[in-house]
Amino acid sequence: MRAPLQQIETSGELPRSADTVVIGGGIVGVFAAYHLARRGMKVALVEKGFVGAEQSSRNWGWCRQQNRDARELPMAMRSLDLWERFAAETGQDTGFRRCGLLYLSNDEAELAGWARWRDFAKTAGVTTHMLDGAAASERGRATERAWKGGVFSPTDGTADPSRAAPAVARAILERGGSVHQNCAARGIETEGGRLSAVITERGTIRTKAAVMAGGAWASSFCHQFGFRFPQASVRSSILSVSPGAAGLPDALHTARISSTRRGDGGYTLAISGRGRVDVTPQQLRFSSQFLPMFLKRWRSLAPGGLQGMRSGHETLRHWPLDQPTPMERMRILDPIPDRATIRLTYARALELLPDLRKTKISAAWAGYIDSTPDGVPAIGEIATLPGFFLAAGFSGHGFGIGPGAGHLVADLVTGSEPIVDPTSYDPRRFDASAWGKVADF
Ligand SMILES: Cc1cc2nc3c(=O)[nH]c(=O)nc-3n(C[C@H](O)[C@H](O)[C@H](O)COP(=O)(O)OP(=O)(O)OC[C@H]3O[C@@H](n4cnc5c(N)ncnc54)[C@H](O)[C@@H]3O)c2cc1C
């Protein structure tokens, strides 16, 4: 069963022109379009399936600074404020709450790593509390066991993946933008070397700026006009359970299992970092660039199957613009979850959190997490194609930093002061060096 997702009514007729066209209605695309519409720009967002239906409704909902790589921490910090500001200025409910995140461990090396991160985060102005054994066991009492230590990040939180992207899309409409579901962008047109239009399955929109926020589809789209964006995806499988368990922390991470309270009172359960790598032509093309990433994470990754081939999101094929493309054949990337992982996750969750025995599995699903070789997103204008902006490769962190990423995109498109230093996100870094530093967490 698919991850739960609110459906929304969106715009009918496609505009003939727009100041900016945003391609992709995940959390990054909707926040980019929202921040553009908020500045009075005429923005059209096109989504091949439904707003939020891919990664942005399939995640845990964590919006965290805790353990963020130094390159992403400033954006994570600004994003938490932006989640709150969005609710205040629109009245839309994304389910965001600063509930705090709890990490528990019995591993001295892991605890020492968290303590080092705490010291670094303090220099950036982020407060996080290391917990000794007594405090960790008290905060983690739902596990009914003793812990050596932990960490609690009180200013972090969660939002509701089933409502967040649709809520932002509604706010785009309220600010005069248009949102078109079941409308794939097939490609682009240029004039004098600059972007001049986006071609969709329903017609052409003339524009001087386009944002590619297509998640796992971004690289194959860019491949159509010769831009090389190294991107690979991992299939991650998770499940949710019904309401009924009492006394669990809102958001808990341990090495064996993580749990997150959902908006409906149920919980999402997952094993952090675990995933399957489904072979695709694109995986093979970029495999050498992803070697450091896979070497760092190999313990939690396992080989997958051929479903990535069938999905078409990582094709190397060039498609004509006057015929249905792989995006129209796969409106919603909905990979089959790995049954063994689902069984193991549930068994570990019942063992760690006994009160979950009062609940039932309500759904299980998978999502393709799109990554860059260094685990940091690619956000910026493509140097060889002025007017075309890339915002993809969020490497498992994009939900929480969606508001900040969308703000940064709007800053770059409008030439405003960027909300954070964009240097670390510049897509050109992949030309300069094949192997960047892989993000720590
Ligand atoms: C199991 C799992 C757990 C995760 N947990 C967390 C977490 O707790 N916290 C966190 O911060 N992140 C988490 N993530 C990662 C997070 O979900 C993603 O980084 C984020 O949602 C990416 O957003 P996006 O908008 O870039 O992409 P997506 O949400 O994938 O959206 C891209 C959209 O673009 C559309 N599209 C693509 N091509 C086209 C086209 N040509 N024309 C029109 N539309 C197009 C697609 O249909 C899709 O809807 C998790 C991910 C998964 C799968």
XYZ file of N, CA and C in Angstrom, residues 4-165:
486
model
N 0.372 7.241 2.818
C -0.801 8.126 2.801
C -0.443 9.501 2.245
N -1.384 10.106 1.525
C -1.123 11.425 0.934
C -2.441 12.144 0.707
N -2.493 13.412 1.138
C -3.686 14.236 0.865
C -3.738 14.580 -0.612
N -4.909 14.466 -1.195
C -5.079 14.875 -2.596
C -5.554 16.319 -2.624
N -5.132 17.053 -3.633
C -5.590 18.446 -3.735
C -6.096 18.741 -5.142
N -7.013 19.704 -5.204
C -7.496 20.213 -6.501
C -6.463 21.201 -7.019
N -6.094 21.084 -8.264
C -5.113 22.040 -8.787
C -5.638 22.716 -10.043
N -4.775 23.525 -10.684
C -5.210 24.398 -11.770
C -5.551 23.609 -13.032
N -6.411 24.182 -13.860
C -6.804 23.538 -15.104
C -5.875 23.909 -16.237
N -6.213 25.001 -16.900
C -5.510 25.337 -18.142
C -4.051 25.747 -17.900
N -3.199 25.261 -18.771
C -1.772 25.582 -18.659
C -1.544 27.012 -19.155
N -0.781 27.842 -18.420
C -0.519 29.195 -18.939
C 0.400 29.132 -20.161
N 0.293 30.124 -21.027
C 1.174 30.148 -22.217
C 2.560 30.670 -21.853
N 2.605 31.458 -20.780
C 3.910 31.965 -20.344
C 3.923 32.095 -18.830
N 5.131 32.141 -18.271
C 5.289 32.321 -16.824
C 6.649 32.955 -16.581
N 6.802 33.612 -15.414
C 8.137 34.120 -15.064
C 9.070 32.946 -14.778
N 8.534 31.946 -14.086
C 9.332 30.742 -13.774
C 8.437 29.510 -13.857
N 8.973 28.446 -14.425
C 8.286 27.149 -14.399
C 9.064 26.245 -13.451
N 8.373 25.688 -12.473
C 9.006 24.720 -11.567
C 8.569 23.335 -12.005
N 9.539 22.462 -12.213
C 9.255 21.094 -12.668
C 9.397 20.167 -11.466
N 8.285 19.589 -11.030
C 8.314 18.667 -9.897
C 7.624 19.237 -8.682
N 6.619 18.498 -8.193
C 5.831 18.954 -7.038
C 6.145 18.202 -5.775
N 7.425 17.886 -5.550
C 7.849 17.382 -4.239
C 8.043 18.580 -3.313
N 8.555 18.321 -2.122
C 8.660 19.399 -1.126
C 9.578 20.520 -1.609
N 10.612 20.170 -2.370
C 11.548 21.197 -2.841
C 10.882 22.066 -3.898
N 10.207 21.425 -4.855
C 9.537 22.180 -5.920
C 8.431 23.072 -5.381
N 7.624 22.544 -4.449
C 6.511 23.382 -3.964
C 7.033 24.569 -3.148
N 8.066 24.336 -2.343
C 8.586 25.482 -1.576
C 9.281 26.488 -2.501
N 9.947 26.015 -3.558
C 10.566 26.960 -4.503
C 9.463 27.806 -5.143
N 8.395 27.145 -5.602
C 7.295 27.873 -6.254
C 6.610 28.811 -5.270
N 6.464 28.359 -4.019
C 5.814 29.208 -3.011
C 6.631 30.489 -2.783
N 7.946 30.330 -2.612
C 8.777 31.513 -2.340
C 8.824 32.448 -3.553
N 8.698 31.903 -4.746
C 8.651 32.757 -5.944
C 7.310 33.487 -6.019
N 6.220 32.753 -5.786
C 4.884 33.371 -5.855
C 4.740 34.444 -4.779
N 5.318 34.184 -3.634
C 5.272 35.140 -2.509
C 5.945 36.465 -2.879
N 6.906 36.378 -3.819
C 7.591 37.612 -4.263
C 6.893 38.260 -5.451
N 5.701 37.762 -5.768
C 4.921 38.383 -6.835
C 5.249 37.868 -8.221
N 6.016 36.812 -8.327
C 6.329 36.286 -9.657
C 5.203 35.391 -10.154
N 5.027 35.371 -11.465
C 4.043 34.459 -12.062
C 4.727 33.094 -12.196
N 4.291 32.159 -11.381
C 4.962 30.861 -11.352
C 3.978 29.749 -11.718
N 4.462 28.814 -12.546
C 3.663 27.631 -12.884
C 4.454 26.401 -12.446
N 3.792 25.536 -11.665
C 4.458 24.298 -11.240
C 3.824 23.132 -11.992
N 4.653 22.302 -12.632
C 4.108 21.127 -13.309
C 4.599 19.865 -12.600
N 3.668 18.959 -12.375
C 3.954 17.711 -11.649
C 3.388 16.563 -12.489
N 4.228 15.590 -12.797
C 3.786 14.527 -13.707
C 2.712 13.625 -13.086
N 2.712 13.516 -11.731
C 1.703 12.684 -11.060
C 0.890 13.553 -10.119
N 1.040 13.290 -8.812
C 0.358 14.101 -7.809
C 1.394 14.791 -6.927
N 1.027 15.970 -6.479
C 1.919 16.734 -5.600
C 2.277 15.879 -4.374
N 3.563 15.729 -4.150
C 4.055 15.025 -2.960
C 4.098 13.510 -3.075
N 3.717 12.948 -4.222
C 3.491 11.492 -4.262
C 4.775 10.646 -4.273
N 5.920 11.266 -4.559
C 7.142 10.429 -4.537
C 7.838 10.572 -3.171
N 9.122 10.875 -3.153
C 9.837 10.844 -1.856
C 9.157 11.676 -0.762
N 8.542 12.787 -1.172
C 8.095 13.742 -0.155
C 6.927 13.264 0.701
N 6.237 12.181 0.292
C 5.214 11.614 1.194
C 5.678 10.286 1.778
N 6.878 9.830 1.385
C 7.310 8.481 1.770
C 8.344 8.496 2.881
N 8.649 9.671 3.400
C 9.766 9.765 4.348
C 9.277 9.716 5.794
N 10.229 9.826 6.715
C 9.877 9.753 8.144
C 9.271 11.066 8.643
N 9.612 12.163 7.968
C 9.122 13.467 8.420
C 10.075 14.211 9.338
N 11.313 13.743 9.470
C 12.245 14.399 10.387
C 12.756 15.703 9.783
N 12.749 16.754 10.596
C 13.286 18.061 10.202
C 14.376 18.360 11.212
N 15.586 18.015 10.845
C 16.610 18.007 11.899
C 17.839 18.828 11.540
N 18.420 19.400 12.623
C 19.766 19.956 12.561
C 20.731 18.892 13.082
N 20.238 18.112 14.066
C 21.066 17.119 14.751
C 21.873 16.273 13.760
N 23.195 16.229 13.985
C 24.118 15.404 13.192
C 24.214 15.813 11.726
N 23.760 17.006 11.384
C 23.873 17.466 9.998
C 25.329 17.734 9.639
N 25.664 17.440 8.410
C 26.962 17.795 7.872
C 27.121 19.321 7.910
N 28.352 19.789 8.108
C 28.588 21.245 8.239
C 28.073 22.000 7.015
N 28.136 21.372 5.842
C 27.685 22.070 4.631
C 26.178 22.290 4.606
N 25.449 21.458 5.333
C 23.988 21.562 5.285
C 23.388 22.206 6.529
N 24.206 22.346 7.579
C 23.640 22.833 8.842
C 22.987 24.215 8.716
N 23.644 25.200 8.034
C 22.979 26.520 7.953
C 21.599 26.420 7.298
N 21.478 25.583 6.269
C 20.168 25.458 5.618
C 19.165 24.752 6.537
N 19.636 23.777 7.297
C 18.744 23.076 8.226
C 18.224 24.045 9.287
N 19.124 24.927 9.764
C 18.718 25.887 10.804
C 17.664 26.861 10.263
N 17.910 27.396 9.078
C 16.953 28.343 8.508
C 15.622 27.648 8.182
N 15.703 26.397 7.784
C 14.487 25.674 7.387
C 13.518 25.493 8.549
N 14.063 25.217 9.735
C 13.169 25.038 10.886
C 12.347 26.307 11.128
N 13.022 27.472 11.013
C 12.277 28.731 11.168
C 11.254 28.885 10.049
N 11.656 28.473 8.836
C 10.747 28.656 7.696
C 9.519 27.749 7.775
N 9.685 26.553 8.347
C 8.500 25.699 8.563
C 7.484 26.464 9.415
N 7.987 27.082 10.481
C 7.078 27.813 11.384
C 6.502 29.036 10.697
N 7.371 29.764 9.964
C 6.904 30.987 9.307
C 5.834 30.659 8.267
N 6.029 29.543 7.565
C 5.049 29.160 6.537
C 3.668 28.991 7.163
N 3.604 28.288 8.289
C 2.304 28.063 8.951
C 1.699 29.394 9.391
N 2.546 30.274 9.935
C 2.029 31.548 10.452
C 1.509 32.424 9.317
N 2.213 32.443 8.184
C 1.781 33.389 7.142
C 0.722 32.828 6.193
N 0.513 31.534 6.194
C -0.486 30.976 5.268
C -1.677 30.342 5.987
N -1.484 29.957 7.242
C -2.549 29.237 7.944
C -2.663 27.781 7.489
N -1.787 27.363 6.589
C -1.814 25.961 6.128
C -1.087 25.073 7.143
N -1.561 23.844 7.274
C -1.014 22.941 8.289
C -0.147 21.861 7.638
N 1.155 21.943 7.893
C 2.070 20.906 7.388
C 2.339 19.854 8.459
N 1.756 20.064 9.640
C 2.006 19.128 10.745
C 3.334 19.372 11.433
N 4.008 20.492 11.101
C 5.330 20.730 11.691
C 5.216 21.046 13.180
N 6.066 20.388 13.976
C 6.140 20.645 15.426
C 7.587 20.480 15.868
N 8.024 21.365 16.755
C 9.378 21.203 17.310
C 9.281 20.243 18.485
N 9.133 18.977 18.195
C 8.926 17.992 19.259
C 10.255 17.503 19.847
N 11.381 17.830 19.186
C 12.674 17.319 19.644
C 12.909 15.907 19.122
N 14.167 15.578 18.890
C 14.526 14.249 18.401
C 15.402 13.568 19.455
N 15.138 12.296 19.688
C 15.872 11.541 20.715
C 16.714 10.447 20.060
N 18.011 10.435 20.385
C 18.921 9.399 19.892
C 19.428 8.619 21.103
N 19.378 7.300 21.038
C 19.853 6.464 22.138
C 20.894 5.482 21.631
N 21.901 5.190 22.485
C 22.934 4.250 22.041
C 23.622 3.576 23.229
N 24.170 2.400 22.931
C 25.044 1.722 23.903
C 26.461 1.631 23.357
N 26.726 2.331 22.274
C 28.014 2.234 21.596
C 28.844 3.481 21.928
N 29.975 3.249 22.607
C 30.800 4.389 23.065
C 31.255 5.242 21.875
N 31.636 4.582 20.769
C 32.152 5.336 19.623
C 31.052 6.230 19.039
N 29.838 5.680 18.994
C 28.729 6.473 18.459
C 28.445 7.668 19.375
N 28.452 7.423 20.667
C 28.197 8.512 21.621
C 29.282 9.586 21.523
N 30.532 9.145 21.330
C 31.636 10.110 21.206
C 31.447 10.947 19.936
N 30.970 10.324 18.867
C 30.716 11.057 17.607
C 29.634 12.115 17.817
N 28.591 11.757 18.550
C 27.508 12.721 18.805
C 28.020 13.870 19.669
N 28.913 13.546 20.611
C 29.463 14.606 21.481
C 30.323 15.558 20.650
N 31.090 15.010 19.708
C 31.896 15.890 18.828
C 30.977 16.798 18.019
N 29.883 16.218 17.524
C 28.948 17.027 16.719
C 28.343 18.122 17.600
N 28.020 17.794 18.844
C 27.448 18.790 19.761
C 28.397 19.984 19.902
N 29.717 19.682 20.051
C 30.699 20.766 20.218
C 30.759 21.634 18.966
N 30.717 20.973 17.805
C 30.744 21.737 16.551
C 29.461 22.563 16.410
N 28.317 21.954 16.726
C 27.031 22.642 16.540
C 26.922 23.861 17.439
N 27.555 23.749 18.628
C 27.522 24.886 19.565
C 28.131 26.118 18.896
N 29.193 25.920 18.107
C 29.848 27.061 17.446
C 28.908 27.697 16.414
N 27.929 26.911 15.932
C 26.971 27.452 14.956
C 25.708 27.964 15.647
N 25.642 27.823 16.968
C 24.489 28.333 17.717
C 23.356 27.322 17.861
N 23.644 26.029 17.651
C 22.595 25.004 17.793
C 22.747 24.321 19.154
N 21.649 24.239 19.875
C 21.687 23.588 21.193
C 21.247 22.148 21.064
N 22.045 21.263 21.625
C 21.661 19.858 21.656
C 22.201 19.288 22.969
N 21.449 18.416 23.595
C 21.849 17.945 24.928
C 22.352 16.511 24.878
N 23.603 16.295 25.309
C 24.079 14.926 25.495
C 23.412 14.374 26.762
N 23.010 13.116 26.705
C 22.337 12.500 27.852
C 23.257 11.437 28.456
N 23.387 11.430 29.775
C 24.146 10.330 30.385
C 23.222 9.105 30.470
N 23.748 8.029 31.027
C 22.982 6.778 31.039
C 21.614 6.936 31.700
N 21.610 7.646 32.858
C 20.338 7.766 33.599
C 19.328 8.580 32.786
N 19.819 9.706 32.217
C 18.896 10.581 31.475
C 18.407 9.890 30.197
N 19.307 9.165 29.538
C 18.912 8.473 28.299
C 17.871 7.392 28.611
N 18.103 6.650 29.690
C 17.171 5.566 30.036
C 15.816 6.136 30.435
N 15.853 7.318 31.103
C 14.586 7.945 31.512
C 13.810 8.432 30.270
N 14.521 9.170 29.374
C 13.825 9.650 28.167
C 13.383 8.486 27.283
N 14.151 7.385 27.340
C 13.825 6.232 26.484
C 13.087 5.150 27.253
N 12.310 5.548 28.294
C 11.698 4.520 29.177
C 10.725 3.618 28.424
N 10.210 4.079 27.293
C 9.297 3.217 26.532
C 10.014 1.960 26.033
N 11.348 1.983 26.013
C 12.091 0.801 25.551
C 12.265 -0.219 26.686
N 11.973 0.211 27.899
C 12.050 -0.666 29.089
C 13.437 -1.280 29.242
N 14.479 -0.517 28.902
C 15.847 -1.011 29.101
C 16.776 0.157 29.427
N 17.982 -0.203 29.882
C 18.958 0.834 30.239
C 19.823 1.163 29.026
N 20.200 2.442 28.928
C 21.061 2.893 27.820
C 22.313 3.546 28.384
N 23.409 3.425 27.605
C 24.656 4.075 28.059
C 24.565 5.582 27.921
N 23.864 6.035 26.910
C 23.763 7.484 26.710
C 22.894 7.819 25.520
N 22.862 9.114 25.207
C 22.050 9.539 24.067
C 22.182 11.016 23.838
N 21.333 11.519 22.993
C 21.324 12.939 22.714
C 19.881 13.351 22.434
N 19.538 14.561 22.886
C 18.201 15.086 22.615
C 18.362 16.477 22.023
N 17.733 16.686 20.872
C 17.853 17.982 20.191
C 16.498 18.669 20.285
N 16.331 19.577 21.280
C 14.992 20.090 21.593
C 14.389 20.992 20.526
N 15.233 21.627 19.681
C 14.661 22.578 18.720
C 14.369 21.933 17.369
N 14.724 20.648 17.209
C 14.371 19.939 15.973
C 12.919 19.472 16.038
N 12.423 18.932 14.926
C 11.032 18.495 14.946
C 10.674 17.593 13.791
N 9.389 17.446 13.601
C 8.880 16.640 12.490
C 7.713 17.389 11.836
N 7.518 17.105 10.547
C 6.310 17.561 9.853
C 5.621 16.319 9.303
N 4.422 16.487 8.796
C 3.639 15.334 8.354
C 3.792 15.139 6.841
N 4.502 14.088 6.418
C 4.734 13.895 4.981
C 3.444 13.710 4.176
N 2.366 13.302 4.836
C 1.139 13.087 4.059
C 0.417 14.399 3.751
N 0.798 15.489 4.434
C 0.092 16.757 4.200
C 0.991 17.911 3.783
N 2.319 17.781 3.994
C 3.168 18.975 3.866
C 3.185 19.525 2.438
N 3.540 18.704 1.449
C 3.646 19.241 0.077
C 2.280 19.734 -0.429
